[in-house]
């Protein structure tokens, strides 16, 4: 795991903590403008949207790594022959 991934993971953990504290402390208990379903829906959207971004980021990085490994293997086979 490189520094970028470690920083991103730390930010996701802090996001989870802050969103949970804010939603439980303010929106769910005090705000009567939204129905409970609306509150829960926005809680889930705000909570899981960064994690979806992190998963997409990991897929892009793993694709780049696979391409890099394939290029390295191809260059090694050319050197062997």
PDB file of C-alpha atoms in Angstrom:
ATOM      1  CA  UNK A   1       0.000   0.000   0.000  1.00  0.00           C
ATOM      2  CA  UNK A   2       1.523   3.318  -1.042  1.00  0.00           C
ATOM      3  CA  UNK A   3       1.129   6.696   0.650  1.00  0.00           C
ATOM      4  CA  UNK A   4      -1.719   7.815  -1.595  1.00  0.00           C
ATOM      5  CA  UNK A   5      -3.802   4.790  -0.695  1.00  0.00           C
ATOM      6  CA  UNK A   6      -2.995   5.181   3.006  1.00  0.00           C
ATOM      7  CA  UNK A   7      -4.057   8.836   2.978  1.00  0.00           C
ATOM      8  CA  UNK A   8      -7.231   8.015   1.060  1.00  0.00           C
ATOM      9  CA  UNK A   9      -8.063   5.203   3.477  1.00  0.00           C
ATOM     10  CA  UNK A  10      -7.517   7.527   6.456  1.00  0.00           C
ATOM     11  CA  UNK A  11      -9.822  10.113   4.890  1.00  0.00           C
ATOM     12  CA  UNK A  12     -12.476   7.458   4.337  1.00  0.00           C
ATOM     13  CA  UNK A  13     -12.293   6.365   7.970  1.00  0.00           C
ATOM     14  CA  UNK A  14     -12.573   9.974   9.143  1.00  0.00           C
ATOM     15  CA  UNK A  15     -15.491  10.484   6.753  1.00  0.00           C
ATOM     16  CA  UNK A  16     -17.254   7.454   8.214  1.00  0.00           C
ATOM     17  CA  UNK A  17     -16.768   8.786  11.745  1.00  0.00           C
ATOM     18  CA  UNK A  18     -17.862  12.351  10.957  1.00  0.00           C
ATOM     19  CA  UNK A  19     -20.900  11.413   8.876  1.00  0.00           C
ATOM     20  CA  UNK A  20     -22.091   8.956  11.489  1.00  0.00           C
ATOM     21  CA  UNK A  21     -21.688  11.469  14.326  1.00  0.00           C
ATOM     22  CA  UNK A  22     -23.343  14.264  12.357  1.00  0.00           C
ATOM     23  CA  UNK A  23     -26.257  12.186  11.082  1.00  0.00           C
ATOM     24  CA  UNK A  24     -27.012  10.545  14.399  1.00  0.00           C
ATOM     25  CA  UNK A  25     -26.487  13.740  16.378  1.00  0.00           C
ATOM     26  CA  UNK A  26     -28.278  16.277  14.194  1.00  0.00           C
ATOM     27  CA  UNK A  27     -30.283  14.984  11.268  1.00  0.00           C
ATOM     28  CA  UNK A  28     -31.841  11.855  12.728  1.00  0.00           C
ATOM     29  CA  UNK A  29     -32.736  13.236  16.154  1.00  0.00           C
ATOM     30  CA  UNK A  30     -33.510  16.940  15.624  1.00  0.00           C
ATOM     31  CA  UNK A  31     -34.505  17.583  12.012  1.00  0.00           C
ATOM     32  CA  UNK A  32     -38.245  17.114  11.442  1.00  0.00           C
ATOM     33  CA  UNK A  33     -38.332  18.500   7.890  1.00  0.00           C
ATOM     34  CA  UNK A  34     -37.608  15.118   6.313  1.00  0.00           C
ATOM     35  CA  UNK A  35     -39.300  11.776   6.712  1.00  0.00           C
ATOM     36  CA  UNK A  36     -37.302   8.957   8.335  1.00  0.00           C
ATOM     37  CA  UNK A  37     -36.894   7.333   4.922  1.00  0.00           C
ATOM     38  CA  UNK A  38     -35.433  10.539   3.453  1.00  0.00           C
ATOM     39  CA  UNK A  39     -33.026  10.853   6.377  1.00  0.00           C
ATOM     40  CA  UNK A  40     -31.895   7.253   6.027  1.00  0.00           C
ATOM     41  CA  UNK A  41     -31.568   7.531   2.241  1.00  0.00           C
ATOM     42  CA  UNK A  42     -29.308  10.600   2.445  1.00  0.00           C
ATOM     43  CA  UNK A  43     -27.344   9.038   5.289  1.00  0.00           C
ATOM     44  CA  UNK A  44     -26.551   6.029   3.080  1.00  0.00           C
ATOM     45  CA  UNK A  45     -25.745   8.152   0.025  1.00  0.00           C
ATOM     46  CA  UNK A  46     -23.363  10.431   1.905  1.00  0.00           C
ATOM     47  CA  UNK A  47     -21.860   7.500   3.776  1.00  0.00           C
ATOM     48  CA  UNK A  48     -21.118   5.168   0.857  1.00  0.00           C
ATOM     49  CA  UNK A  49     -20.386   7.520  -2.048  1.00  0.00           C
ATOM     50  CA  UNK A  50     -16.686   7.988  -1.142  1.00  0.00           C
ATOM     51  CA  UNK A  51     -16.297   4.228  -0.708  1.00  0.00           C
ATOM     52  CA  UNK A  52     -17.634   3.706  -4.220  1.00  0.00           C
ATOM     53  CA  UNK A  53     -15.029   6.205  -5.419  1.00  0.00           C
ATOM     54  CA  UNK A  54     -12.320   4.308  -3.554  1.00  0.00           C
ATOM     55  CA  UNK A  55     -13.380   1.016  -5.155  1.00  0.00           C
ATOM     56  CA  UNK A  56     -13.288   2.612  -8.607  1.00  0.00           C
ATOM     57  CA  UNK A  57      -9.836   4.047  -7.803  1.00  0.00           C
ATOM     58  CA  UNK A  58      -8.574   0.602  -6.775  1.00  0.00           C
ATOM     59  CA  UNK A  59      -9.940  -0.958  -9.971  1.00  0.00           C
ATOM     60  CA  UNK A  60      -8.126   1.642 -12.098  1.00  0.00           C
ATOM     61  CA  UNK A  61      -4.874   1.120 -10.186  1.00  0.00           C
ATOM     62  CA  UNK A  62      -5.113  -2.673 -10.446  1.00  0.00           C
ATOM     63  CA  UNK A  63      -5.781  -2.386 -14.202  1.00  0.00           C
ATOM     64  CA  UNK A  64      -2.689  -0.194 -14.604  1.00  0.00           C
ATOM     65  CA  UNK A  65      -0.632  -2.658 -12.588  1.00  0.00           C
ATOM     66  CA  UNK A  66      -1.823  -5.592 -14.717  1.00  0.00           C
ATOM     67  CA  UNK A  67      -0.913  -3.679 -17.882  1.00  0.00           C
ATOM     68  CA  UNK A  68       2.504  -2.817 -16.455  1.00  0.00           C
ATOM     69  CA  UNK A  69       3.149  -6.443 -15.468  1.00  0.00           C
ATOM     70  CA  UNK A  70       2.102  -7.652 -18.929  1.00  0.00           C
ATOM     71  CA  UNK A  71       4.444  -5.138 -20.575  1.00  0.00           C
ATOM     72  CA  UNK A  72       7.309  -6.225 -18.309  1.00  0.00           C
ATOM     73  CA  UNK A  73       6.702  -9.894 -19.080  1.00  0.00           C
ATOM     74  CA  UNK A  74       6.597  -9.134 -22.795  1.00  0.00           C
ATOM     75  CA  UNK A  75       9.899  -7.270 -22.642  1.00  0.00           C
ATOM     76  CA  UNK A  76      11.449 -10.141 -20.666  1.00  0.00           C
ATOM     77  CA  UNK A  77      10.352 -12.693 -23.264  1.00  0.00           C
ATOM     78  CA  UNK A  78      11.871 -10.514 -25.991  1.00  0.00           C
ATOM     79  CA  UNK A  79      15.144 -10.360 -24.068  1.00  0.00           C
ATOM     80  CA  UNK A  80      15.174 -14.141 -23.570  1.00  0.00           C
ATOM     81  CA  UNK A  81      14.786 -14.906 -27.264  1.00  0.00           C
TER      82      UNK A  81
END
